[in-house]
Coordinates of C-alpha atoms in Angstrom, one line a residue:
M111 CA -9.6 -86.3 -32.7
T112 CA -6.4 -84.5 -31.8
K113 CA -6.1 -80.9 -30.4
K114 CA -5.0 -79.8 -33.8
D115 CA -8.0 -81.4 -35.5
L116 CA -10.3 -79.8 -32.9
G117 CA -8.8 -76.4 -33.6
L118 CA -9.3 -76.8 -37.3
L119 CA -12.9 -77.8 -36.7
I120 CA -13.5 -74.7 -34.6
L121 CA -11.9 -72.6 -37.4
I122 CA -14.3 -74.2 -40.0
L123 CA -17.3 -73.4 -37.8
V124 CA -16.1 -69.8 -37.3
V125 CA -15.5 -69.3 -41.0
G126 CA -18.8 -71.0 -41.9
L127 CA -20.7 -68.7 -39.5
G128 CA -18.9 -65.7 -41.0
V129 CA -19.9 -66.7 -44.6
Y130 CA -23.5 -67.3 -43.5
L131 CA -23.7 -63.8 -41.9
L132 CA -22.3 -62.3 -45.1
N133 CA -24.6 -64.3 -47.3
P134 CA -27.4 -66.5 -45.9
L135 CA -27.5 -68.5 -49.2
F136 CA -24.5 -70.4 -47.7
L137 CA -26.9 -72.6 -45.8
S138 CA -29.4 -73.1 -48.6
P139 CA -30.0 -76.8 -49.4
N140 CA -28.7 -76.5 -53.0
N141 CA -25.5 -74.7 -51.9
L142 CA -24.9 -77.2 -49.1
A143 CA -25.3 -80.2 -51.5
N144 CA -23.0 -78.6 -54.1
T145 CA -20.4 -77.8 -51.5
A146 CA -20.6 -81.3 -50.0
N147 CA -20.1 -82.8 -53.5
L148 CA -17.0 -80.8 -54.0
I149 CA -15.7 -81.6 -50.5
A150 CA -16.1 -85.3 -51.4
L151 CA -14.5 -85.0 -54.8
F152 CA -11.5 -83.1 -53.5
G153 CA -11.4 -85.2 -50.4
L154 CA -10.7 -88.4 -52.4
F155 CA -7.5 -87.2 -53.9
S156 CA -6.5 -85.2 -50.8
I157 CA -6.6 -88.5 -48.8
A158 CA -4.5 -90.0 -51.6
Q159 CA -2.0 -87.2 -51.3
G160 CA -1.8 -87.8 -47.6
F161 CA -0.6 -91.4 -48.1
V162 CA 2.3 -90.1 -50.1
I163 CA 3.2 -87.1 -47.9
I164 CA 3.3 -89.2 -44.8
T165 CA 6.2 -91.1 -46.3
G166 CA 8.1 -87.8 -46.8
G167 CA 7.2 -87.7 -50.5
I168 CA 5.1 -85.5 -52.7
E169 CA 2.7 -86.2 -55.7
L170 CA 2.6 -83.3 -58.1
S171 CA 0.9 -85.1 -61.0
V172 CA -2.6 -85.4 -59.4
G173 CA -4.3 -82.8 -61.5
S174 CA -2.8 -84.0 -64.8
M175 CA -3.6 -87.6 -63.9
I176 CA -7.2 -86.6 -63.3
A177 CA -7.3 -84.9 -66.7
L178 CA -5.8 -87.9 -68.5
L179 CA -7.9 -90.5 -66.8
G180 CA -11.0 -88.3 -67.2
V181 CA -10.4 -88.0 -70.9
L182 CA -9.9 -91.7 -71.3
F183 CA -13.1 -92.5 -69.4
V184 CA -15.3 -90.1 -71.3
D185 CA -13.9 -91.1 -74.6
M186 CA -14.3 -94.8 -74.0
V187 CA -17.9 -94.5 -72.9
G188 CA -19.0 -91.6 -75.1
R189 CA -17.2 -92.3 -78.4
L190 CA -16.0 -95.9 -78.4
G191 CA -19.2 -97.3 -76.7
V192 CA -17.3 -99.2 -74.0
P193 CA -19.7 -100.3 -71.2
W194 CA -19.0 -97.8 -68.3
P195 CA -18.2 -100.5 -65.7
L196 CA -15.5 -101.8 -68.0
A197 CA -14.3 -98.3 -68.8
A198 CA -14.1 -97.5 -65.1
A199 CA -12.1 -100.7 -64.4
I200 CA -9.7 -99.8 -67.2
V201 CA -9.2 -96.3 -65.8
M202 CA -8.6 -97.7 -62.4
G203 CA -6.1 -100.2 -63.8
I204 CA -4.2 -97.4 -65.6
G205 CA -4.2 -95.3 -62.5
L206 CA -2.8 -98.1 -60.4
L207 CA -0.1 -98.8 -63.0
L208 CA 0.9 -95.1 -63.1
G209 CA 1.2 -95.1 -59.3
L210 CA 3.2 -98.3 -59.4
A211 CA 5.6 -96.7 -61.9
H212 CA 6.0 -93.6 -59.7
G213 CA 6.8 -95.8 -56.7
L214 CA 9.3 -98.0 -58.6
L215 CA 11.1 -94.9 -59.9
I216 CA 11.4 -93.4 -56.5
A217 CA 12.0 -96.5 -54.4
R218 CA 14.1 -98.6 -56.8
L219 CA 15.9 -96.0 -58.9
H220 CA 16.1 -93.5 -56.1
I221 CA 14.9 -90.6 -58.1
Q222 CA 13.5 -87.7 -56.1
P223 CA 9.7 -87.7 -55.7
F224 CA 9.6 -84.1 -56.8
V225 CA 11.3 -84.9 -60.1
V226 CA 9.3 -88.1 -60.8
T227 CA 5.9 -86.5 -60.1
L228 CA 6.8 -83.2 -61.8
C229 CA 7.6 -85.2 -65.0
G230 CA 4.3 -87.0 -64.5
L231 CA 2.5 -83.7 -64.3
L232 CA 4.0 -82.7 -67.7
I233 CA 3.7 -86.1 -69.4
Y234 CA 0.0 -86.8 -68.4
R235 CA -1.2 -83.3 -69.3
G236 CA 0.6 -83.5 -72.7
A237 CA -0.7 -87.0 -73.3
S238 CA -4.3 -85.9 -72.6
R239 CA -4.0 -83.0 -74.9
G240 CA -2.4 -85.1 -77.6
Y241 CA -5.0 -87.8 -77.3
T242 CA -7.8 -85.4 -78.1
A243 CA -5.8 -83.1 -80.4
D244 CA -6.4 -80.4 -77.7
A245 CA -10.2 -80.8 -78.2
T246 CA -12.8 -81.3 -75.5
A247 CA -13.9 -84.8 -74.8
G248 CA -17.5 -85.2 -73.9
F249 CA -20.6 -87.3 -74.1
P250 CA -22.7 -87.0 -77.3
F251 CA -25.7 -84.7 -76.9
G252 CA -28.9 -86.5 -75.7
T253 CA -27.2 -89.8 -75.0
T254 CA -28.0 -91.8 -71.8
Y255 CA -26.1 -94.5 -70.1
P256 CA -28.0 -96.7 -67.7
G257 CA -26.3 -96.9 -64.3
L258 CA -23.9 -94.1 -65.0
D259 CA -26.1 -91.6 -63.2
F260 CA -24.8 -93.3 -60.0
F261 CA -21.9 -90.9 -60.0
V262 CA -24.1 -87.8 -60.0
A263 CA -27.1 -89.1 -58.0
R264 CA -28.2 -87.5 -54.8
P265 CA -30.1 -90.1 -52.7
W266 CA -31.9 -88.3 -49.8
G267 CA -30.4 -85.1 -51.1
I268 CA -26.9 -86.2 -50.4
P269 CA -24.5 -86.6 -53.4
T270 CA -23.2 -90.1 -54.0
S271 CA -19.7 -88.9 -53.8
V272 CA -20.2 -88.1 -50.1
F273 CA -21.0 -91.8 -49.4
V274 CA -18.0 -92.9 -51.4
L275 CA -15.7 -90.5 -49.5
A276 CA -17.1 -91.8 -46.2
V277 CA -16.3 -95.4 -47.1
V278 CA -12.8 -94.4 -48.4
A279 CA -12.1 -92.3 -45.3
V280 CA -13.1 -95.1 -42.9
I281 CA -10.9 -97.6 -44.8
A282 CA -8.0 -95.2 -45.0
W283 CA -8.4 -94.4 -41.2
I284 CA -8.2 -98.1 -40.4
V285 CA -5.2 -98.6 -42.7
L286 CA -3.3 -95.6 -41.4
H287 CA -4.1 -95.7 -37.7
R288 CA -4.9 -99.3 -36.9
S289 CA -2.8 -101.5 -39.2
V290 CA 0.8 -102.6 -39.3
F291 CA 1.1 -101.0 -42.8
G292 CA 0.1 -97.7 -41.3
R293 CA 2.8 -97.9 -38.7
Y294 CA 5.3 -98.7 -41.4
L295 CA 4.2 -95.5 -43.3
Y296 CA 4.8 -93.4 -40.2
A297 CA 8.1 -95.1 -39.6
V298 CA 9.3 -94.5 -43.2
G299 CA 8.3 -90.9 -43.0
K300 CA 10.0 -90.3 -39.6
N301 CA 13.3 -91.9 -40.6
E302 CA 13.6 -94.1 -43.6
E303 CA 17.1 -95.4 -42.7
A304 CA 16.0 -96.3 -39.2
A305 CA 12.9 -98.0 -40.6
K306 CA 15.1 -100.0 -43.0
F307 CA 17.4 -101.2 -40.2
S308 CA 14.4 -102.2 -38.2
G309 CA 13.5 -104.7 -40.8
I310 CA 10.8 -102.7 -42.7
R311 CA 10.9 -103.1 -46.4
T312 CA 10.8 -99.4 -47.0
G313 CA 10.8 -99.6 -50.8
A314 CA 7.7 -101.8 -50.8
V315 CA 6.0 -99.3 -48.4
I316 CA 6.8 -96.3 -50.6
I317 CA 5.6 -98.2 -53.8
A318 CA 2.4 -99.1 -52.0
A319 CA 1.8 -95.5 -50.9
Y320 CA 2.1 -94.1 -54.5
T321 CA 0.0 -96.9 -55.9
I322 CA -2.8 -96.2 -53.3
C323 CA -2.5 -92.5 -54.1
A324 CA -3.0 -93.1 -57.9
G325 CA -5.8 -95.6 -57.3
L326 CA -7.8 -93.0 -55.2
T327 CA -7.0 -90.3 -57.8
A328 CA -8.5 -92.6 -60.5
I329 CA -11.7 -92.8 -58.6
A330 CA -11.8 -89.0 -58.2
A331 CA -11.1 -88.7 -62.0
I332 CA -14.2 -90.7 -62.8
F333 CA -16.4 -88.6 -60.5
F334 CA -14.9 -85.3 -61.8
A335 CA -15.6 -86.5 -65.4
M336 CA -19.2 -87.1 -64.6
Y337 CA -19.5 -83.9 -62.6
T338 CA -18.3 -81.8 -65.5
R339 CA -19.8 -84.1 -68.2
S340 CA -16.9 -83.0 -70.5
V341 CA -13.1 -82.8 -70.1
S342 CA -11.0 -80.0 -71.6
P343 CA -7.5 -81.5 -71.3
S344 CA -5.8 -78.1 -71.3
S345 CA -7.6 -76.8 -68.2
H346 CA -9.4 -79.8 -66.5
A347 CA -8.1 -80.2 -62.9
N348 CA -5.4 -77.6 -63.3
F349 CA -3.4 -77.1 -60.1
Y350 CA -5.6 -79.6 -58.1
E351 CA -2.4 -81.0 -56.6
L352 CA -2.1 -77.6 -54.8
Y353 CA -5.6 -78.2 -53.2
A354 CA -4.5 -81.7 -52.1
I355 CA -1.3 -80.5 -50.6
A356 CA -3.0 -77.6 -48.9
A357 CA -5.7 -79.8 -47.4
A358 CA -3.1 -82.3 -46.1
V359 CA -0.9 -79.6 -44.6
L360 CA -3.9 -77.9 -43.0
G361 CA -4.9 -81.3 -41.6
G362 CA -1.6 -81.8 -39.8
F363 CA 0.4 -83.7 -42.4
S364 CA 4.0 -82.7 -42.2
L365 CA 5.8 -82.2 -45.5
R366 CA 8.8 -83.7 -43.8
G367 CA 6.8 -86.9 -43.4
G368 CA 5.8 -89.1 -40.4
E369 CA 2.8 -87.1 -39.2
G370 CA -0.9 -86.7 -40.2
S371 CA -4.4 -88.1 -39.8
I372 CA -7.3 -88.9 -42.0
V373 CA -9.7 -86.8 -39.9
G374 CA -7.3 -83.9 -40.3
V375 CA -7.1 -84.0 -44.1
I376 CA -10.9 -84.2 -44.4
L377 CA -11.2 -81.2 -42.2
G378 CA -8.6 -79.4 -44.3
T379 CA -10.6 -80.2 -47.4
I380 CA -13.8 -78.9 -45.8
L381 CA -12.0 -75.6 -44.8
L382 CA -10.7 -75.1 -48.3
Q383 CA -14.1 -75.7 -49.9
V384 CA -15.8 -73.3 -47.4
L385 CA -13.2 -70.7 -48.4
Q386 CA -13.9 -71.4 -52.1
N387 CA -17.6 -71.0 -51.4
L388 CA -16.9 -67.7 -49.7
V389 CA -15.1 -66.5 -52.8
N390 CA -18.0 -67.4 -55.0
L391 CA -20.8 -66.2 -52.7
L392 CA -19.1 -62.8 -52.1
C393 CA -18.4 -62.4 -55.8
I394 CA -14.7 -62.1 -55.2
P395 CA -12.8 -62.4 -58.5
S396 CA -11.9 -66.0 -59.2
S397 CA -8.4 -64.9 -60.2
L398 CA -7.7 -64.6 -56.5
N399 CA -8.4 -68.3 -55.9
F400 CA -4.7 -69.2 -56.2
A401 CA -3.7 -66.4 -54.0
V402 CA -6.1 -67.8 -51.3
M403 CA -4.6 -71.3 -51.8
G404 CA -1.0 -70.0 -51.5
T405 CA -1.8 -68.1 -48.4
V406 CA -3.6 -71.1 -46.8
I407 CA -0.6 -73.3 -47.5
L408 CA 1.9 -70.7 -46.1
V409 CA -0.2 -70.2 -43.0
G410 CA -0.6 -74.0 -42.5
V411 CA 3.2 -74.5 -42.7
L412 CA 3.9 -71.6 -40.3
V413 CA 1.4 -73.0 -37.8
E414 CA 2.9 -76.5 -38.1
Q415 CA 6.4 -75.2 -37.5
Q416 CA 5.4 -73.1 -34.6
W417 CA 3.4 -76.0 -33.1
D418 CA 6.4 -78.4 -33.5
S419 CA 8.7 -75.8 -31.9
F420 CA 6.3 -75.3 -29.0
R421 CA 6.1 -79.1 -28.4
E422 CA 9.8 -79.4 -28.5
R423 CA 10.4 -76.6 -26.0
R424 CA 7.7 -78.1 -23.7
R425 CA 9.4 -81.6 -24.0
I426 CA 12.8 -80.0 -23.1
R427 CA 11.3 -78.2 -20.1
E428 CA 9.6 -81.4 -18.8
A429 CA 12.8 -83.4 -19.3
A430 CA 14.8 -80.7 -17.3
R431 CA 12.1 -80.6 -14.6
T432 CA 12.2 -84.4 -14.3
A433 CA 16.0 -84.4 -14.1
N434 CA 16.0 -81.7 -11.5
G435 CA 13.5 -83.7 -9.4
A436 CA 15.6 -86.8 -9.6
A437 CA 18.7 -84.9 -8.6
D438 CA 16.9 -83.5 -5.5

């Protein structure tokens, strides 16, 4: 855990203590379980966003992708009678293909990530609304699907999504911090041209990052569909990409690329959900949610810039001190 991660953890504890003092229901078992479930759900696609941001890219279609894949999953299981494991596999396959398409457009055709993913945001939201004729997709009343309760179960009082996030986080940490591919991601984000001249297949790395992002987003889409039990394509997962970007920025990911950690993005997700819980418990109007998110992103970027500036000044001072010592 870095100093930045430790500082974020302390901030989470301070905010959590403040929320508890204002409303003791914060630490009630039911509220903790619900908050943990939301942390896990948002954490899945926040980690996904991190893989893209670390390459210097951005993924703006996360929310729309969750809506489209959620609609498809619910419709296949609820209306078409497709066995849920097969439906989940199809949704995962579609998600991976969408990510692959994003990566190819960016790496091979050299279209800006902002443009590609903004178009995805519009296309997937429109496709989900068109698929259902702007109606809500949901499971028929009173129907049961053996095994599907896995997604909403709470063994030992802990939501299943928390265990899934833990597994994903461990794998992502190993990939990002202990593998050659992870070093390639950092290298591409720091300086893509230098990485290319070093022999790294930068295009393949970028394509893989967007494919991983979409695959994790597909997993989150299934969990969200089961969490809400119905999907309204016009509003489901609206602006979730902002939550993912905010969590990544708070967790130390630089929007310029080349920096970030899995521990940091999870801590960023926890902080955002604690703030969200604060809004709910204190009966603050939900219309202020986006104002809170925007403020959090702005503060995170400002802190990142000031921290980078401080490190650079310290590096220059140390270099000057070393040079003076050598001269003496």
